[in-house]
Amino acid sequence: MGQTETPARWLQTPRRRPAARGWRSSYARPGAAAMSPGIIAYLLFSLVPALGTFVISMTNYSGIPGLPVRFVGLGNFASMVSSAAGGFLPSLEITMTFAVSVTLVQNVAALGLAVLLRNRFPLVGLMRALIFLPAALGVTINGILWLLIFTPNQGPAASVLAVFHRSSAFFGSPSAALPLVIFVQIWANVGFTTLIYLASMDNIPEDYYDAARLDGAGRWHLFRGVTYPLISTAMTVSILLAAVGSMNVYDIIYVLTGGVNNTMTLGMYMFNTSFVGSGDLGLGAAVSVMMFVLTLVVALPLQWILRRREVSV
Amino acid sequence: MSRRLRAREQAWKLALAAVIIVPLFAVPLLYLLDVSLESASQFLTDPLSFPHPVVLGNYPSAWAQGNLGQYFLNSVIYTVSATFLSVLFAVFVAFPIARRYARGGSLIYALFLAGFFLPVSIIPLFIEAQKLGLYNTQWGYVLLHLQTGLTLGVLFFVGYFSNIPRDLDESAQLDGCGYLQYVIRILLPLSGPALVTVSIYSAVATWNDLIGPIVFLASEKYFPLTRGLFTFYGQYESEWTLLAAGVFIVALPLVLTFGVIQRYLVRGATAGAVKL
């Protein structure tokens, strides 16, 4: 921590220089040639596949080799929303429940944790490390860990419930699975959100607080009047990241439930349609396109609203 | 506020944080360790007890039955190769853009930036992998994981390199230093922090990828730890003492290296945040 360089500055496009000077350098020709492996790899494994999603979404491409590939126009989109194929609309609802809960709870929790962990004090570093640890452990370990804790009948959570004469199938329960999946997603990512808030709070000059204290501001007023407005940029970033991330995530759900028990988010629906059973890749790609559209439809207005309430420092 | 008062407030905040964090983030891992040291029958009778007696046998069994050695080796091969290649490629793409040595440099930069906004591409990648003969091969798997390091690397390095004085290029040229030699012997040693940040970010993404090995690999002998561990879970779903030992073996190196990689992860992640 304590990294004060803002990411935006790192990623700025280089300042415009007189272009001719660059091209005349004797490094220009070998330099341009040496770019090719990276550019080819990027085109092949990032850009072409990303655009390919749109093309494949308009075909009946399937995982079965030898089946002729036909152009079907918007057929996949039509069958996706018709009640016959059925998966899209329920998945849309589950995705929105998942994304809204994760975004809200994760940011509120992270803001609270950041306030508690912002000052240098013994053991604060350990606490910060602990909440960020799931990011390093990865979805497989995180998922299996919570499957262990929420083992039905004989696991530790079940034993605790048994004390209160209750029982639950946890991830096997149609009503409990989604809240638990939401919990695990927040658990795994709250550390990252907290670190964004902490980095932003580190940049607030102590003078501001001293001045406010001289004016007789109490603890709540210090937070409401100084901290809260000055972390508004970090808030925009972490709300958007949580919203976009949670609308598209499915690997953790794959580990925890595989999409059963009302946890079939759009990402999970896309994955299962494409890679489970006969493999309808065309329909899966159409779901990807809808996820992309949904992300834009949510993220762009959200960004506009969040940016407007930012305070420029 | 007096110093003593402030220290007391800090102590309260820490205590409150610990009450939330320790049960949620430390206890589950300690519980995993606890279960891994129990006998199967003890776990079945009382899952919330401490191991009595301590059973170490779960560890060798998990290692052997889970085939973890093989998976571990695969993970290392994939992670090291994908990270090394993607960072190297990214350096050579980023430098001419940062220096405006390449015509169309800003267009290339814009293309890399656009990559962040495009839809999930797992389906086309799967089709491409099959068409190009990359499906279910180890080198193919590496190529399919260049994406993270390459995209983040180019965006990160362009910013970093443009802060390295241009005079350095010019004096190196006057001394007759060739381009490759210049990049490898002069530029790279000056770019340590940026290289480490991008490398660690790419390495963690590759190491922890679970969907990739499910979609791109079919033979068990090629599985990395993520899919290997998940397969192991599928096979021994109810034998939690064995599974806990397996998960703990896989988690331990991550927990141990975490102290070192943590701050680089943070830096890479916050830089990645700009992708919006």
Coordinates of C-alpha atoms in Angstrom, one line a residue:
Chain A
M1 CA 0.0 0.0 0.0
G2 CA 1.0 3.6 0.1
Q3 CA 1.2 3.6 -3.7
T4 CA 0.2 7.1 -4.5
E5 CA 0.6 7.1 -8.3
T6 CA -2.9 7.1 -9.7
P7 CA -3.6 4.5 -12.3
A8 CA -5.0 7.0 -14.7
R9 CA -1.6 8.6 -15.0
W10 CA 0.1 5.3 -15.7
L11 CA -2.2 4.6 -18.5
Q12 CA -2.4 7.9 -20.2
T13 CA -1.6 7.9 -23.9
P14 CA 1.9 9.3 -24.4
R15 CA 2.2 13.0 -25.0
R16 CA 2.1 14.0 -28.6
R17 CA 5.6 14.6 -29.9
P18 CA 6.7 15.8 -33.3
A19 CA 6.0 12.5 -35.1
A20 CA 8.6 12.6 -37.8
R21 CA 11.3 12.6 -35.1
G22 CA 10.2 9.2 -33.9
W23 CA 10.0 7.6 -37.3
R24 CA 13.5 8.8 -38.3
S25 CA 15.1 7.0 -35.3
S26 CA 17.2 4.0 -36.3
Y27 CA 15.1 2.1 -33.7
A28 CA 11.9 2.7 -35.7
R29 CA 12.2 -0.1 -38.2
P30 CA 13.4 -2.9 -35.8
G31 CA 11.0 -1.6 -33.3
A32 CA 8.0 -1.9 -35.6
A33 CA 9.0 -5.4 -36.7
A34 CA 9.3 -6.6 -33.1
M35 CA 5.8 -5.5 -32.4
S36 CA 4.3 -8.1 -34.6
P37 CA 4.3 -11.2 -32.3
G38 CA 2.4 -9.2 -29.7
I39 CA 0.0 -7.7 -32.2
I40 CA -0.7 -11.0 -33.9
A41 CA -1.3 -12.7 -30.5
Y42 CA -3.7 -9.9 -29.5
L43 CA -5.6 -10.0 -32.7
L44 CA -5.8 -13.8 -32.7
F45 CA -6.7 -14.4 -29.0
S46 CA -8.5 -11.2 -28.0
L47 CA -9.9 -9.0 -30.7
V48 CA -11.0 -11.6 -33.3
P49 CA -12.7 -13.8 -30.7
A50 CA -14.4 -10.8 -29.1
L51 CA -15.8 -9.7 -32.4
G52 CA -16.4 -13.3 -33.4
T53 CA -19.0 -13.6 -30.6
F54 CA -21.3 -11.3 -32.6
V55 CA -20.9 -13.4 -35.8
I56 CA -21.3 -16.8 -34.0
S57 CA -24.5 -15.5 -32.3
M58 CA -26.1 -15.4 -35.7
T59 CA -25.4 -19.0 -36.6
N60 CA -26.5 -22.4 -35.4
Y61 CA -22.9 -23.4 -34.6
S62 CA -22.9 -26.5 -32.4
G63 CA -20.2 -28.5 -30.5
I64 CA -21.0 -31.5 -32.7
P65 CA -18.4 -31.8 -35.4
G66 CA -19.6 -32.3 -39.0
L67 CA -22.9 -30.6 -38.6
P68 CA -23.4 -27.9 -41.2
V69 CA -23.1 -24.3 -39.9
R70 CA -26.0 -22.1 -41.1
F71 CA -26.6 -18.4 -40.8
V72 CA -29.8 -18.0 -38.8
G73 CA -29.9 -14.2 -38.4
L74 CA -31.5 -13.2 -35.1
G75 CA -33.1 -16.6 -34.6
N76 CA -31.0 -17.4 -31.5
F77 CA -32.2 -14.1 -29.9
A78 CA -35.8 -14.9 -30.7
S79 CA -35.7 -18.4 -29.3
M80 CA -33.8 -17.1 -26.3
V81 CA -36.7 -14.9 -25.2
S82 CA -39.5 -17.1 -26.3
S83 CA -40.9 -19.2 -23.4
A84 CA -40.1 -22.5 -25.2
A85 CA -36.3 -22.3 -24.7
G86 CA -37.0 -20.6 -21.5
G87 CA -33.7 -19.9 -20.0
F88 CA -33.1 -16.2 -20.7
L89 CA -35.7 -14.2 -18.7
P90 CA -35.4 -16.1 -15.4
S91 CA -31.6 -15.9 -15.8
L92 CA -31.9 -12.1 -16.4
E93 CA -33.8 -11.8 -13.2
I94 CA -31.3 -13.9 -11.2
T95 CA -28.4 -11.9 -12.6
M96 CA -30.0 -8.6 -11.6
T97 CA -30.7 -9.9 -8.1
F98 CA -27.1 -11.2 -7.8
A99 CA -25.5 -8.1 -9.3
V100 CA -27.5 -5.5 -7.2
S101 CA -27.0 -7.4 -3.9
V102 CA -23.3 -7.9 -4.6
T103 CA -22.7 -4.4 -5.7
L104 CA -24.5 -2.8 -2.7
V105 CA -23.3 -5.0 0.1
Q106 CA -19.8 -5.3 -1.2
N107 CA -19.4 -1.5 -1.3
V108 CA -21.1 -0.7 2.0
A109 CA -19.0 -3.5 3.7
A110 CA -15.8 -2.3 2.0
L111 CA -16.4 1.3 3.0
G112 CA -16.9 0.2 6.6
L113 CA -13.8 -1.9 6.6
A114 CA -11.8 0.8 5.0
V115 CA -12.8 3.3 7.8
L116 CA -11.8 0.8 10.4
L117 CA -8.5 -0.2 8.8
R118 CA -7.3 3.2 7.4
N119 CA -4.9 4.2 10.1
R120 CA -1.5 2.7 10.9
F121 CA -1.8 0.6 14.0
P122 CA -0.4 -2.8 15.0
L123 CA -2.1 -5.7 13.2
V124 CA -4.0 -3.5 10.8
G125 CA -1.7 -4.8 8.0
L126 CA -2.6 -8.3 8.9
M127 CA -6.3 -7.5 8.8
R128 CA -5.9 -5.9 5.4
A129 CA -4.0 -9.0 4.1
L130 CA -6.6 -11.4 5.5
I131 CA -9.5 -9.8 3.6
F132 CA -7.5 -9.7 0.4
L133 CA -6.3 -13.3 0.7
P134 CA -9.3 -14.8 -1.3
A135 CA -8.1 -12.9 -4.4
A136 CA -4.9 -15.0 -4.3
L137 CA -6.6 -18.3 -3.4
G138 CA -8.8 -18.2 -6.5
V139 CA -12.3 -19.5 -7.3
T140 CA -11.5 -23.2 -7.0
I141 CA -10.1 -23.1 -3.5
N142 CA -12.6 -20.4 -2.3
G143 CA -15.5 -22.4 -3.7
I144 CA -14.5 -25.8 -2.2
L145 CA -13.7 -24.1 1.1
W146 CA -17.3 -22.9 1.4
L147 CA -18.7 -26.1 0.1
L148 CA -17.0 -27.8 3.0
I149 CA -18.3 -25.3 5.5
F150 CA -21.9 -25.6 4.1
T151 CA -21.9 -29.4 3.7
P152 CA -25.5 -30.4 4.3
N153 CA -26.3 -32.7 7.3
Q154 CA -22.7 -33.2 8.6
G155 CA -20.8 -30.0 8.0
P156 CA -19.9 -27.3 10.6
A157 CA -22.6 -24.9 9.5
A158 CA -25.2 -27.7 9.7
S159 CA -24.0 -28.5 13.2
V160 CA -24.4 -24.9 14.3
L161 CA -28.0 -24.8 12.8
A162 CA -28.7 -28.1 14.6
V163 CA -28.2 -26.4 17.9
F164 CA -31.2 -24.2 17.0
H165 CA -33.1 -27.3 15.7
R166 CA -32.9 -26.0 12.2
S167 CA -31.5 -27.6 9.0
S168 CA -30.8 -26.6 5.5
A169 CA -29.4 -28.1 2.3
F170 CA -27.5 -24.9 1.8
F171 CA -26.2 -24.9 -1.8
G172 CA -28.6 -27.8 -2.4
S173 CA -31.6 -25.7 -1.4
P174 CA -33.6 -23.7 -4.0
S175 CA -34.1 -20.8 -1.5
A176 CA -30.8 -20.7 0.2
A177 CA -28.4 -21.3 -2.7
L178 CA -28.6 -17.8 -4.3
P179 CA -28.1 -15.9 -1.0
L180 CA -25.1 -18.1 -0.2
V181 CA -23.6 -17.7 -3.7
I182 CA -24.0 -13.9 -3.3
F183 CA -22.3 -14.2 0.1
V184 CA -19.3 -16.1 -1.3
Q185 CA -18.9 -13.7 -4.2
I186 CA -18.9 -10.7 -1.8
W187 CA -16.5 -12.6 0.6
A188 CA -14.1 -13.2 -2.2
N189 CA -14.1 -9.6 -3.6
V190 CA -14.7 -7.3 -0.6
G191 CA -10.9 -7.1 0.1
F192 CA -10.2 -5.7 -3.3
T193 CA -13.0 -3.1 -3.0
T194 CA -11.7 -2.2 0.5
L195 CA -8.2 -1.6 -0.9
I196 CA -9.5 0.8 -3.5
Y197 CA -11.2 2.8 -0.8
L198 CA -8.1 2.6 1.4
A199 CA -5.9 3.8 -1.4
S200 CA -8.2 6.8 -2.0
M201 CA -8.4 7.6 1.8
D202 CA -4.6 7.6 1.9
N203 CA -4.6 10.6 -0.4
I204 CA -6.7 12.8 1.8
P205 CA -4.5 15.4 3.5
E206 CA -4.6 15.2 7.3
D207 CA -5.0 19.1 7.3
Y208 CA -8.5 18.8 6.1
Y209 CA -9.4 16.8 9.2
D210 CA -7.5 19.2 11.5
A211 CA -9.3 22.1 10.0
A212 CA -12.7 20.4 10.4
R213 CA -11.9 19.5 14.0
L214 CA -11.1 23.1 14.8
D215 CA -14.6 24.0 13.5
G216 CA -15.8 21.5 16.1
A217 CA -16.8 18.7 13.7
G218 CA -17.5 15.3 15.4
R219 CA -16.6 11.9 14.1
W220 CA -19.7 11.6 11.9
H221 CA -19.2 15.1 10.5
L222 CA -15.6 14.3 9.7
F223 CA -16.7 11.3 7.7
R224 CA -19.7 13.0 6.0
G225 CA -18.0 16.3 5.4
V226 CA -14.4 15.3 4.5
T227 CA -13.9 11.6 3.8
Y228 CA -17.1 10.8 2.0
P229 CA -16.9 13.6 -0.7
L230 CA -13.2 13.0 -1.2
I231 CA -13.5 9.3 -2.0
S232 CA -16.2 9.8 -4.5
T233 CA -13.9 8.9 -7.4
A234 CA -12.9 5.7 -5.8
M235 CA -16.6 5.0 -5.2
T236 CA -17.4 5.4 -8.9
V237 CA -14.6 3.0 -9.8
S238 CA -15.4 0.3 -7.2
I239 CA -19.2 0.5 -7.8
L240 CA -18.7 0.1 -11.5
L241 CA -16.2 -2.7 -11.1
A242 CA -18.5 -4.6 -8.8
A243 CA -21.5 -4.0 -11.0
V244 CA -19.8 -5.1 -14.3
G245 CA -17.9 -7.9 -12.6
S246 CA -21.0 -9.4 -10.9
M247 CA -23.1 -9.2 -14.0
N248 CA -20.5 -11.3 -15.9
V249 CA -19.1 -13.7 -13.3
Y250 CA -19.9 -17.4 -13.4
D251 CA -16.8 -19.4 -12.4
I252 CA -17.6 -19.2 -8.7
I253 CA -21.2 -20.2 -9.4
Y254 CA -19.9 -23.1 -11.5
V255 CA -17.9 -24.4 -8.5
L256 CA -20.7 -23.8 -5.9
T257 CA -23.8 -25.0 -7.7
G258 CA -23.3 -25.4 -11.4
G259 CA -26.3 -23.2 -11.9
V260 CA -29.0 -25.3 -10.2
N261 CA -31.3 -24.2 -7.4
N262 CA -32.1 -20.7 -8.9
T263 CA -28.5 -19.7 -9.4
M264 CA -28.5 -19.8 -13.2
T265 CA -27.1 -16.3 -13.9
L266 CA -26.7 -15.2 -17.5
G267 CA -23.0 -16.1 -17.4
M268 CA -23.8 -19.6 -16.1
Y269 CA -26.6 -20.0 -18.7
M270 CA -24.2 -19.0 -21.4
F271 CA -21.6 -21.5 -20.2
N272 CA -24.1 -24.4 -19.8
T273 CA -25.8 -23.7 -23.1
S274 CA -22.4 -23.8 -24.9
F275 CA -20.4 -26.4 -23.1
V276 CA -22.7 -28.8 -21.4
G277 CA -24.6 -31.5 -23.3
S278 CA -24.8 -31.1 -27.1
G279 CA -23.3 -27.6 -26.9
D280 CA -25.3 -24.9 -28.7
L281 CA -22.5 -22.5 -29.3
G282 CA -24.6 -20.2 -31.4
L283 CA -27.2 -19.7 -28.7
G284 CA -24.4 -19.4 -26.1
A285 CA -22.8 -16.6 -28.2
A286 CA -26.2 -14.9 -28.4
V287 CA -26.4 -14.9 -24.6
S288 CA -22.9 -13.4 -24.5
V289 CA -24.1 -10.6 -26.7
M290 CA -27.0 -10.0 -24.5
M291 CA -24.7 -9.9 -21.5
F292 CA -22.6 -7.4 -23.3
V293 CA -25.7 -5.2 -24.1
L294 CA -26.9 -5.5 -20.5
T295 CA -23.5 -4.4 -19.2
L296 CA -23.6 -1.4 -21.4
V297 CA -27.2 -0.6 -20.6
V298 CA -26.4 -0.7 -16.8
A299 CA -22.8 0.6 -16.7
L300 CA -23.1 3.7 -18.9
P301 CA -26.0 5.4 -17.1
L302 CA -24.5 4.3 -13.8
Q303 CA -21.2 5.8 -14.7
W304 CA -22.9 9.0 -15.7
I305 CA -24.8 9.3 -12.4
L306 CA -21.8 8.4 -10.3
R307 CA -19.5 10.8 -12.1
R308 CA -21.9 13.7 -11.7
R309 CA -21.9 13.4 -8.0
E310 CA -18.1 13.3 -7.8
V311 CA -16.3 16.2 -6.2
S312 CA -13.4 17.5 -8.0
V313 CA -10.4 18.1 -5.8
Chain B
M1 CA -7.6 15.0 20.0
S2 CA -5.0 13.9 22.5
R3 CA -2.6 11.2 21.5
R4 CA -3.9 8.7 24.1
L5 CA -7.5 9.3 23.1
R6 CA -6.6 8.6 19.5
A7 CA -4.7 5.4 20.3
R8 CA -7.7 4.2 22.3
E9 CA -10.0 4.9 19.3
Q10 CA -7.6 3.0 17.0
A11 CA -7.7 0.1 19.4
W12 CA -11.5 0.1 19.3
K13 CA -11.5 0.2 15.5
L14 CA -9.1 -2.6 15.3
A15 CA -11.0 -4.7 17.7
L16 CA -14.2 -4.2 15.8
A17 CA -12.5 -5.0 12.5
A18 CA -11.0 -8.2 14.0
V19 CA -14.4 -9.3 15.3
I20 CA -15.7 -9.2 11.7
I21 CA -12.6 -10.3 9.8
V22 CA -11.1 -13.1 11.9
P23 CA -14.2 -15.4 11.9
L24 CA -14.9 -14.8 8.2
F25 CA -11.4 -14.9 6.7
A26 CA -9.0 -16.6 9.1
V27 CA -11.3 -19.2 10.8
P28 CA -12.4 -20.9 7.5
L29 CA -8.8 -21.6 6.6
L30 CA -7.9 -22.8 10.1
Y31 CA -11.0 -25.0 10.0
L32 CA -9.7 -26.5 6.7
L33 CA -6.5 -27.3 8.5
D34 CA -8.4 -28.8 11.4
V35 CA -10.4 -31.1 9.2
S36 CA -7.4 -32.2 7.2
L37 CA -5.8 -33.5 10.5
E38 CA -8.8 -35.5 11.5
S39 CA -9.8 -39.1 10.8
A40 CA -12.8 -39.6 8.6
S41 CA -14.8 -41.1 11.4
Q42 CA -14.0 -38.2 13.7
F43 CA -15.2 -35.7 11.2
L44 CA -18.5 -37.7 10.7
T45 CA -19.2 -37.9 14.4
D46 CA -18.3 -34.3 15.3
P47 CA -17.3 -31.9 12.6
L48 CA -16.6 -29.0 15.0
S49 CA -14.0 -30.8 17.1
F50 CA -10.3 -30.4 17.3
P51 CA -8.3 -33.4 15.9
H52 CA -7.8 -36.1 18.5
P53 CA -5.6 -37.8 17.7
V54 CA -3.9 -35.8 15.0
V55 CA -3.9 -37.8 11.7
L56 CA -1.3 -36.9 9.1
G57 CA -2.2 -39.6 6.7
N58 CA -4.7 -37.5 4.7
Y59 CA -1.8 -35.5 3.2
P60 CA 0.1 -38.3 1.5
S61 CA -3.2 -39.8 0.4
A62 CA -4.5 -36.6 -1.1
W63 CA -1.2 -35.9 -2.8
A64 CA -1.2 -39.4 -4.4
Q65 CA -5.0 -39.9 -5.1
G66 CA -5.5 -36.4 -6.2
N67 CA -2.5 -36.7 -8.6
L68 CA -1.6 -33.2 -7.3
G69 CA 2.1 -33.4 -8.2
Q70 CA 1.3 -33.7 -11.9
Y71 CA -1.3 -30.9 -11.8
F72 CA 1.1 -28.7 -9.9
L73 CA 3.8 -29.2 -12.5
N74 CA 1.3 -28.4 -15.3
S75 CA 0.2 -25.2 -13.5
V76 CA 3.8 -24.1 -13.1
I77 CA 4.6 -24.7 -16.8
Y78 CA 1.4 -22.9 -18.0
T79 CA 1.8 -19.9 -15.6
V80 CA 5.5 -19.4 -16.2
S81 CA 5.3 -19.7 -20.0
A82 CA 2.2 -17.6 -20.5
T83 CA 3.5 -14.9 -18.2
F84 CA 6.9 -14.8 -19.7
L85 CA 5.7 -14.7 -23.3
S86 CA 2.9 -12.2 -22.7
V87 CA 5.1 -9.8 -20.8
L88 CA 7.8 -10.0 -23.4
F89 CA 5.4 -9.5 -26.3
A90 CA 3.8 -6.6 -24.4
V91 CA 7.1 -4.8 -23.9
F92 CA 7.9 -5.0 -27.6
V93 CA 4.4 -3.7 -28.5
A94 CA 4.5 -0.9 -25.9
F95 CA 7.9 0.6 -26.4
P96 CA 7.4 1.8 -30.0
I97 CA 4.0 3.2 -29.1
A98 CA 5.4 5.1 -26.1
R99 CA 8.2 6.5 -28.3
R100 CA 6.0 7.1 -31.5
Y101 CA 8.5 4.9 -33.4
A102 CA 5.6 3.1 -35.1
R103 CA 3.2 4.6 -37.6
G104 CA -0.3 4.0 -36.3
G105 CA 0.9 3.6 -32.8
S106 CA -2.1 5.3 -31.3
L107 CA -4.4 3.2 -33.3
I108 CA -2.8 0.1 -32.0
Y109 CA -3.0 1.5 -28.5
A110 CA -6.7 2.2 -29.0
L111 CA -7.2 -1.4 -30.2
F112 CA -5.7 -2.8 -27.0
L113 CA -7.8 -0.5 -24.9
A114 CA -10.9 -1.6 -26.8
G115 CA -10.2 -5.2 -25.8
F116 CA -11.4 -4.3 -22.3
F117 CA -14.9 -3.3 -23.5
L118 CA -15.7 -6.3 -25.7
P119 CA -18.0 -9.2 -24.8
V120 CA -17.0 -12.5 -23.2
S121 CA -15.1 -14.4 -25.9
I122 CA -14.9 -17.9 -24.5
I123 CA -17.1 -19.4 -27.2
P124 CA -15.1 -18.1 -30.2
L125 CA -11.8 -19.0 -28.4
F126 CA -13.1 -22.5 -28.0
I127 CA -13.9 -22.7 -31.8
E128 CA -10.6 -21.1 -32.7
A129 CA -8.7 -23.5 -30.4
Q130 CA -10.2 -26.4 -32.3
K131 CA -9.6 -25.0 -35.8
L132 CA -6.0 -24.0 -35.0
G133 CA -5.1 -27.3 -33.3
L134 CA -4.6 -25.6 -30.0
Y135 CA -7.4 -27.6 -28.3
N136 CA -6.1 -30.1 -25.6
T137 CA -2.5 -29.3 -26.2
Q138 CA -0.1 -27.7 -23.6
W139 CA 1.4 -25.1 -25.9
G140 CA -2.1 -24.2 -27.2
Y141 CA -3.2 -23.7 -23.6
V142 CA -0.3 -21.3 -23.0
L143 CA -1.2 -19.3 -26.2
L144 CA -4.8 -19.1 -25.1
H145 CA -3.6 -17.4 -21.8
L146 CA -1.5 -14.6 -23.3
Q147 CA -4.5 -12.3 -23.2
T148 CA -4.3 -10.9 -19.6
G149 CA -0.6 -10.2 -19.5
L150 CA -0.6 -8.8 -23.1
T151 CA -3.5 -6.4 -22.7
L152 CA -2.7 -5.1 -19.2
G153 CA 1.0 -5.1 -20.1
V154 CA 0.7 -2.9 -23.1
L155 CA -1.5 -0.3 -21.3
F156 CA 0.7 -0.4 -18.3
F157 CA 4.1 -0.3 -20.1
V158 CA 3.2 2.5 -22.5
G159 CA 2.6 4.8 -19.6
Y160 CA 5.7 3.5 -17.8
F161 CA 8.1 3.8 -20.8
S162 CA 7.0 7.3 -21.7
N163 CA 8.4 8.4 -18.4
I164 CA 11.9 7.0 -19.3
P165 CA 13.9 9.8 -20.9
R166 CA 14.2 9.6 -24.6
D167 CA 17.8 10.8 -24.5
L168 CA 18.6 7.3 -23.3
D169 CA 17.6 5.8 -26.6
E170 CA 19.6 8.4 -28.5
S171 CA 22.8 8.0 -26.6
A172 CA 22.5 4.2 -26.9
Q173 CA 22.1 4.6 -30.6
L174 CA 25.2 6.7 -30.8
D175 CA 27.1 4.0 -29.0
G176 CA 25.9 1.6 -31.7
C177 CA 23.6 -0.4 -29.4
G178 CA 21.2 -2.5 -31.4
Y179 CA 17.4 -2.4 -30.8
L180 CA 17.0 -5.8 -29.2
Q181 CA 20.1 -5.3 -27.1
Y182 CA 18.8 -1.9 -26.0
V183 CA 15.4 -3.2 -24.9
I184 CA 16.7 -6.2 -23.1
R185 CA 19.9 -4.8 -21.5
I186 CA 18.9 -1.2 -20.8
L187 CA 15.2 -0.7 -20.9
L188 CA 14.1 -3.9 -19.0
P189 CA 16.4 -3.4 -16.0
L190 CA 14.9 0.1 -15.7
S191 CA 11.3 -1.2 -15.7
G192 CA 11.5 -3.6 -12.8
P193 CA 8.4 -2.5 -10.8
A194 CA 6.2 -2.4 -13.9
L195 CA 7.4 -5.8 -15.1
V196 CA 6.8 -7.4 -11.7
T197 CA 3.3 -5.9 -11.4
V198 CA 2.1 -7.1 -14.8
S199 CA 3.8 -10.5 -14.4
I200 CA 2.2 -11.2 -11.0
Y201 CA -1.2 -10.1 -12.3
S202 CA -0.9 -12.3 -15.3
A203 CA 0.5 -15.2 -13.3
V204 CA -2.3 -15.1 -10.7
A205 CA -4.9 -14.9 -13.5
T206 CA -3.4 -17.9 -15.3
W207 CA -2.8 -19.9 -12.2
N208 CA -6.3 -19.5 -10.9
D209 CA -8.2 -19.9 -14.1
L210 CA -10.8 -22.7 -13.8
I211 CA -13.0 -22.1 -16.9
G212 CA -10.0 -22.2 -19.3
P213 CA -8.9 -25.8 -18.5
I214 CA -12.6 -26.9 -18.6
V215 CA -13.1 -25.5 -22.0
F216 CA -9.7 -26.0 -23.6
L217 CA -8.4 -29.3 -22.2
A218 CA -9.8 -32.8 -22.3
S219 CA -6.9 -35.1 -21.1
E220 CA -6.4 -35.3 -17.4
K221 CA -2.6 -35.4 -17.8
Y222 CA -2.7 -31.8 -19.0
F223 CA -4.9 -30.4 -16.2
P224 CA -3.6 -27.6 -14.1
L225 CA -4.2 -27.5 -10.3
T226 CA -7.6 -25.7 -10.5
R227 CA -9.3 -28.3 -12.7
G228 CA -7.3 -31.1 -11.1
L229 CA -8.5 -30.1 -7.7
F230 CA -12.1 -29.7 -8.9
T231 CA -12.0 -33.1 -10.4
F232 CA -10.6 -34.5 -7.2
Y233 CA -13.5 -32.8 -5.4
G234 CA -15.9 -34.5 -7.8
Q235 CA -14.4 -37.9 -7.1
Y236 CA -14.2 -37.7 -3.3
E237 CA -17.1 -35.3 -2.6
S238 CA -18.0 -36.8 0.8
E239 CA -14.5 -37.6 2.0
W240 CA -13.9 -34.2 3.5
T241 CA -10.8 -35.0 5.5
L242 CA -9.0 -36.1 2.4
L243 CA -10.3 -33.2 0.4
A244 CA -9.4 -30.7 3.1
A245 CA -5.8 -32.0 3.0
G246 CA -5.8 -31.6 -0.8
V247 CA -7.1 -28.1 -0.7
F248 CA -4.7 -27.1 2.0
I249 CA -1.7 -28.5 0.0
V250 CA -2.8 -26.3 -2.9
A251 CA -3.6 -23.2 -0.8
L252 CA -0.4 -23.3 1.2
P253 CA 2.1 -22.1 -1.5
L254 CA -0.4 -19.3 -2.3
V255 CA -0.7 -18.2 1.3
L256 CA 3.0 -18.2 1.7
T257 CA 3.8 -16.2 -1.5
F258 CA 0.8 -13.9 -0.8
G259 CA 2.8 -11.7 1.5
V260 CA 5.2 -11.0 -1.3
I261 CA 2.8 -10.6 -4.2
Q262 CA 0.0 -8.8 -2.3
R263 CA 1.1 -5.2 -3.1
Y264 CA 1.8 -6.0 -6.7
L265 CA -1.6 -7.5 -7.0
V266 CA -3.2 -4.4 -5.6
R267 CA -1.3 -2.2 -8.0
G268 CA -2.1 -4.3 -11.0
A269 CA -5.8 -4.5 -9.9
T270 CA -6.2 -0.8 -9.3
A271 CA -4.6 -0.1 -12.7
G272 CA -6.9 -2.6 -14.3
A273 CA -9.7 -0.6 -12.7
V274 CA -9.2 2.0 -15.3
K275 CA -10.4 -0.4 -17.9
L276 CA -13.8 1.2 -17.4

